[in-house]
Amino acid sequence: MAEAKELFIGFDVGGTSVKMGLFDKGGRLLGRNSVPTPPIVDEAGYAAVTDGVEELVTTAGFTLDQVVGIGLAVPCPVPADGKIRLQANIQLNEAGLKAALEKVCPNVTVQFANDANAAAMGELWAGSGRDYQNLVFVTLGTGVGGGVIVNRHLVAGAVGAGGEIGHMCMNPAETRVCGCGGKGHLEQYASATGIVTSYKAECAARGTEPVELEGPSDSRSVFAAAKSGDEAAWAAIDTMCDYLGRALAIISSVVDPEAFVLGGGTSNSSDMFLDRLVERYKSYALAVCTETPIEVASLGNDAGIFGAAYVALQAAGA
Ligand SMILES: [Zn+2]
């Protein structure tokens, strides 16, 4: 029998799977589990999730009454009050799921968070942001998301738009349309999809043939092309760095974080762009902000489960 302790579970609710991590108060990962994402709207859906929780906790040698916090990172905006108003990417009845989790874990506090916001909290709790109280996390994936943390707490916002860094309008002259319907948003230049789009445009302008790409978000091939001297690829990377550097400079004048942390798939290519990004950031930032470090996230795809658990820990007042 394991010793009595307070446990926290972080969920990362994605389109295909619900990942779960079991943690102690110190941020130690004690076990993990994953179930295919059901439509979380009825008893069968709730049961698929609670069965996963039961398996996670018992397999690690603990009991369900030791779970005092469950945090759920979900792919939709979550305002500071935790009440989800808009669901674009997932079928979820949050009140029903919350009730089902509370039934299985009698001592639990349940809290929802936006997935990018949760990833920011994960990096703060156990990743690259561990040394900070205030940071801004930017995830560079197929889209661009983020999380703003002030005094170790998320700035989720009144309607859940806190940290929606990807939809800052950086170029009012843009004619192409962003995934959200706007134009000229950061995501259109700094996401993996944006890098590929910029690369194709640079090739067309030069009359050169783009390298073979595996889909519209294959920025990895663009970075590989840059490495082998493709000028159009470098131009696309420069565009990304310029817009992202300017966005971070604007953010530094609003919340003045101790650090920026970059996550998402594109951050794996940071050796190719971080120097350029820092240079662009410094050129745009207020003089007092130019030394703010820009670091790379360390938890990878686990940031969501860590952060969701930490959000739950805070909500439980533990
Ligand atoms: Zn947008």
Coordinates of C-alpha atoms in Angstrom, one line a residue, residues 2-313:
A2 CA 1.4 3.4 -1.0
E3 CA 1.6 6.1 1.6
A4 CA -1.3 8.5 1.8
K5 CA -0.7 11.6 -0.3
E6 CA -2.6 14.2 -2.3
L7 CA -2.8 13.3 -5.9
F8 CA -3.6 15.4 -9.0
I9 CA -4.6 14.3 -12.5
G10 CA -4.0 16.3 -15.6
F11 CA -6.0 15.5 -18.7
D12 CA -5.1 16.6 -22.2
V13 CA -8.3 16.2 -24.2
G14 CA -7.4 16.0 -27.9
G15 CA -9.4 15.2 -31.0
T16 CA -8.3 11.5 -31.0
S17 CA -7.1 10.7 -27.5
V18 CA -7.6 11.8 -23.9
K19 CA -4.1 11.6 -22.3
M20 CA -3.9 11.5 -18.5
G21 CA -1.1 12.0 -16.1
L22 CA -1.1 11.3 -12.3
F23 CA 1.0 13.6 -10.2
D24 CA 2.0 14.4 -6.7
K25 CA 2.1 17.9 -5.3
G26 CA 5.7 18.3 -6.2
G27 CA 5.0 17.8 -9.9
R28 CA 6.3 14.2 -10.0
L29 CA 4.7 12.1 -12.7
L30 CA 3.5 8.9 -11.0
G31 CA 1.7 7.3 -13.9
R32 CA 0.0 7.9 -17.3
N33 CA -2.9 6.5 -19.2
S34 CA -4.7 7.3 -22.5
V35 CA -8.1 6.5 -23.9
P36 CA -9.6 7.2 -27.3
T37 CA -11.6 10.4 -27.2
P38 CA -15.3 9.6 -27.0
P39 CA -18.0 12.1 -27.6
I40 CA -18.0 13.3 -23.9
V41 CA -21.7 14.1 -23.8
D42 CA -23.4 11.1 -22.3
E43 CA -23.0 8.4 -19.7
A44 CA -21.0 6.2 -22.1
G45 CA -18.6 9.0 -22.8
Y46 CA -18.2 9.9 -19.1
A47 CA -17.6 6.3 -18.3
A48 CA -14.9 5.9 -20.9
V49 CA -13.1 8.8 -19.1
T50 CA -13.7 7.7 -15.5
D51 CA -12.7 4.1 -16.3
G52 CA -9.4 5.6 -17.5
V53 CA -9.0 7.5 -14.3
E54 CA -9.7 4.4 -12.2
E55 CA -7.2 2.4 -14.1
L56 CA -4.6 5.2 -13.9
V57 CA -4.9 5.6 -10.1
T58 CA -5.1 1.9 -9.1
T59 CA -2.3 0.8 -11.5
A60 CA 0.0 3.3 -9.7
G61 CA -1.0 1.8 -6.4
F62 CA -3.3 4.5 -5.0
T63 CA -6.9 5.0 -4.3
L64 CA -9.5 7.3 -5.9
D65 CA -10.2 9.2 -2.6
Q66 CA -6.6 10.4 -2.7
V67 CA -7.2 12.4 -5.9
V68 CA -7.9 16.0 -4.8
G69 CA -7.6 17.8 -8.1
I70 CA -8.4 17.0 -11.8
G71 CA -7.5 19.5 -14.5
L72 CA -8.7 19.2 -18.0
A73 CA -6.9 20.9 -20.9
V74 CA -9.4 21.3 -23.7
P75 CA -9.0 22.7 -27.3
C76 CA -11.4 25.6 -26.9
P77 CA -11.4 29.0 -25.1
V78 CA -11.8 28.7 -21.3
P79 CA -12.5 32.0 -19.5
A80 CA -11.2 32.7 -16.0
D81 CA -14.5 31.5 -14.5
G82 CA -13.9 28.0 -16.0
K83 CA -17.3 28.0 -17.9
I84 CA -16.8 27.1 -21.5
R85 CA -19.0 29.2 -23.9
L86 CA -17.7 28.2 -27.3
Q87 CA -16.7 24.7 -28.5
A88 CA -15.2 24.4 -31.9
N89 CA -13.1 21.3 -31.8
I90 CA -14.7 18.9 -29.4
Q91 CA -18.0 17.4 -28.2
L92 CA -18.0 18.0 -24.5
N93 CA -20.6 18.5 -21.8
E94 CA -18.4 19.9 -19.1
A95 CA -21.0 19.9 -16.4
G96 CA -21.8 16.2 -17.0
L97 CA -18.1 15.2 -17.1
K98 CA -17.4 17.2 -14.0
A99 CA -20.2 15.5 -12.1
A100 CA -19.0 12.0 -13.3
L101 CA -15.5 12.7 -12.1
E102 CA -16.7 14.0 -8.7
K103 CA -18.7 10.8 -8.3
V104 CA -15.6 8.6 -8.9
C105 CA -13.2 10.8 -6.9
P106 CA -15.2 12.0 -3.9
N107 CA -12.5 14.6 -2.7
V108 CA -11.8 16.2 -6.1
T109 CA -11.9 19.8 -7.4
V110 CA -12.3 19.8 -11.2
Q111 CA -11.0 22.7 -13.3
F112 CA -10.9 23.2 -17.1
A113 CA -8.3 25.2 -19.0
N114 CA -7.5 26.0 -22.6
D115 CA -4.9 23.5 -23.9
A116 CA -2.3 26.1 -24.8
N117 CA -2.8 27.9 -21.5
A118 CA -2.4 24.6 -19.7
A119 CA 0.8 23.9 -21.6
A120 CA 2.1 27.2 -20.3
M121 CA 1.3 26.2 -16.8
G122 CA 3.1 22.9 -17.4
E123 CA 6.3 24.6 -18.4
L124 CA 6.0 26.8 -15.4
W125 CA 5.5 23.9 -13.0
A126 CA 8.0 21.4 -14.3
G127 CA 9.6 22.6 -17.5
S128 CA 11.7 25.4 -18.9
G129 CA 9.7 28.0 -16.9
R130 CA 10.4 26.4 -13.6
D131 CA 12.6 29.4 -12.4
Y132 CA 10.0 32.0 -13.2
Q133 CA 6.8 33.5 -11.6
N134 CA 5.8 35.4 -14.8
L135 CA 6.2 34.0 -18.3
V136 CA 4.6 34.1 -21.7
F137 CA 4.4 30.7 -23.5
V138 CA 4.0 30.5 -27.3
T139 CA 3.2 27.3 -29.0
L140 CA 4.3 27.1 -32.6
G141 CA 2.5 24.2 -34.2
T142 CA 0.0 23.9 -37.1
G143 CA -1.4 27.1 -35.4
V144 CA 0.0 29.5 -32.9
G145 CA -1.3 29.5 -29.4
G146 CA -0.1 30.7 -26.1
G147 CA -0.5 31.3 -22.4
V148 CA 0.2 34.3 -20.2
I149 CA 1.2 33.7 -16.6
V150 CA 1.4 36.4 -14.1
N151 CA 2.4 35.7 -10.5
R152 CA 2.1 31.9 -11.3
H153 CA -1.5 32.3 -12.3
L154 CA -3.0 32.1 -15.8
V155 CA -4.5 35.1 -17.5
A156 CA -7.3 33.2 -19.1
G157 CA -9.4 36.4 -19.6
A158 CA -13.0 37.4 -19.5
V159 CA -14.1 35.3 -22.5
G160 CA -11.1 32.9 -22.7
A161 CA -9.1 34.9 -25.2
G162 CA -6.2 35.4 -22.8
G163 CA -3.0 34.1 -24.5
E164 CA -4.6 33.9 -28.0
I165 CA -1.3 35.3 -29.3
G166 CA -1.7 33.7 -32.8
H167 CA -4.6 36.0 -33.5
M168 CA -2.8 39.3 -32.9
C169 CA -3.2 41.3 -36.1
M170 CA 0.4 41.9 -37.2
N171 CA -0.2 42.9 -40.8
P172 CA -3.4 44.9 -41.6
A173 CA -2.5 44.9 -45.3
E174 CA -2.7 41.1 -45.6
T175 CA -5.4 39.8 -48.0
R176 CA -5.2 36.1 -47.1
V177 CA -7.6 34.9 -44.4
C178 CA -6.6 33.4 -41.1
G179 CA -8.3 30.2 -39.7
C180 CA -10.3 32.4 -37.4
G181 CA -11.6 34.6 -40.3
G182 CA -9.3 37.5 -39.6
K183 CA -6.5 38.7 -41.8
G184 CA -2.8 39.3 -41.2
H185 CA -2.7 37.4 -37.9
L186 CA 0.6 36.2 -36.4
E187 CA -0.5 32.6 -37.0
Q188 CA -0.4 33.2 -40.7
Y189 CA 3.3 33.8 -40.6
A190 CA 4.6 32.0 -37.6
S191 CA 2.7 28.7 -37.6
A192 CA 4.1 25.6 -39.4
T193 CA 1.3 26.2 -42.0
G194 CA 2.3 29.9 -42.2
I195 CA 6.0 29.0 -42.8
V196 CA 5.0 26.6 -45.6
T197 CA 2.7 29.2 -47.2
S198 CA 5.4 31.9 -47.0
Y199 CA 7.9 29.4 -48.5
K200 CA 5.7 28.6 -51.5
A201 CA 5.1 32.3 -52.1
E202 CA 8.9 33.0 -51.9
C203 CA 9.5 30.2 -54.4
A204 CA 6.9 31.6 -56.8
A205 CA 8.4 35.1 -56.5
R206 CA 11.8 33.7 -57.4
G207 CA 10.6 31.3 -60.1
T208 CA 12.1 28.4 -58.2
E209 CA 10.7 24.9 -57.5
P210 CA 9.8 24.2 -53.8
V211 CA 11.1 21.1 -52.2
E212 CA 8.7 18.2 -51.8
L213 CA 6.4 18.8 -48.9
E214 CA 4.3 16.3 -46.9
G215 CA 1.2 18.4 -46.6
P216 CA 0.4 22.1 -45.8
S217 CA 2.1 22.2 -42.4
D218 CA 5.4 20.4 -43.2
S219 CA 7.6 23.2 -41.9
R220 CA 10.2 20.6 -41.1
S221 CA 11.0 20.2 -44.8
V222 CA 11.3 24.0 -45.1
F223 CA 13.8 24.0 -42.3
A224 CA 15.7 21.2 -44.0
A225 CA 15.6 23.1 -47.3
A226 CA 17.1 26.1 -45.6
K227 CA 19.8 24.0 -44.1
S228 CA 20.8 23.0 -47.6
G229 CA 20.9 26.6 -48.8
D230 CA 17.4 27.2 -50.2
E231 CA 17.1 31.0 -50.2
A232 CA 13.3 30.9 -50.4
A233 CA 13.2 28.8 -47.2
W234 CA 15.4 31.3 -45.4
A235 CA 13.1 34.1 -46.5
A236 CA 10.1 32.2 -45.0
I237 CA 12.0 31.7 -41.8
D238 CA 13.0 35.4 -41.7
T239 CA 9.3 36.4 -42.2
M240 CA 8.4 34.2 -39.3
C241 CA 11.1 35.6 -37.1
D242 CA 10.2 39.2 -37.9
Y243 CA 6.5 38.8 -37.2
L244 CA 7.1 36.7 -34.1
G245 CA 9.8 39.0 -32.8
R246 CA 7.5 42.0 -33.2
A247 CA 4.6 40.2 -31.5
L248 CA 6.8 39.3 -28.5
A249 CA 8.1 42.9 -28.3
I250 CA 4.5 44.1 -28.1
I251 CA 3.6 41.5 -25.5
S252 CA 6.7 42.6 -23.4
S253 CA 5.2 46.1 -23.2
V254 CA 1.9 44.7 -21.9
V255 CA 2.9 42.1 -19.3
D256 CA 6.7 42.4 -19.2
P257 CA 7.3 38.6 -18.5
E258 CA 10.6 37.3 -17.0
A259 CA 10.9 35.0 -20.0
F260 CA 9.3 33.8 -23.2
V261 CA 9.1 30.1 -23.7
L262 CA 8.5 28.6 -27.1
G263 CA 6.9 25.2 -27.5
G264 CA 5.1 23.3 -30.3
G265 CA 6.6 21.2 -33.2
T266 CA 8.5 24.2 -34.8
S267 CA 10.4 24.8 -31.6
N268 CA 12.3 21.6 -32.3
S269 CA 14.0 23.6 -35.1
S270 CA 14.9 26.4 -32.8
D271 CA 18.6 25.9 -33.6
M272 CA 17.7 27.3 -37.1
F273 CA 15.8 30.4 -36.0
L274 CA 16.3 31.3 -32.4
D275 CA 19.3 33.7 -33.0
R276 CA 17.4 35.5 -35.7
L277 CA 14.2 35.7 -33.6
V278 CA 16.2 37.2 -30.6
E279 CA 17.8 39.7 -33.0
R280 CA 14.3 40.8 -34.4
Y281 CA 12.8 40.8 -30.9
K282 CA 15.6 43.1 -29.6
S283 CA 15.1 45.5 -32.6
Y284 CA 11.4 46.0 -31.7
A285 CA 11.4 45.8 -27.9
L286 CA 11.4 48.7 -25.5
A287 CA 15.1 49.2 -24.3
V288 CA 14.4 47.9 -20.8
C289 CA 12.9 44.7 -22.3
T290 CA 15.6 43.7 -24.8
E291 CA 17.3 41.2 -22.4
T292 CA 14.2 39.2 -21.7
P293 CA 15.2 35.6 -22.5
I294 CA 13.5 33.6 -25.2
E295 CA 13.8 29.9 -24.2
V296 CA 12.6 26.6 -25.7
A297 CA 10.0 24.5 -23.9
S298 CA 11.2 21.2 -22.4
L299 CA 8.1 19.1 -21.8
G300 CA 7.1 18.5 -25.4
N301 CA 3.7 16.9 -25.7
D302 CA 3.5 16.3 -22.0
A303 CA 3.2 20.0 -21.2
G304 CA -0.6 19.7 -21.3
I305 CA -1.0 17.0 -18.7
F306 CA 1.5 18.7 -16.4
G307 CA -0.2 22.0 -16.7
A308 CA -3.7 20.7 -16.4
A309 CA -2.7 19.0 -13.1
Y310 CA -1.1 22.2 -11.9
V311 CA -4.2 24.2 -12.7
A312 CA -6.2 21.7 -10.7
L313 CA -3.7 21.9 -7.8

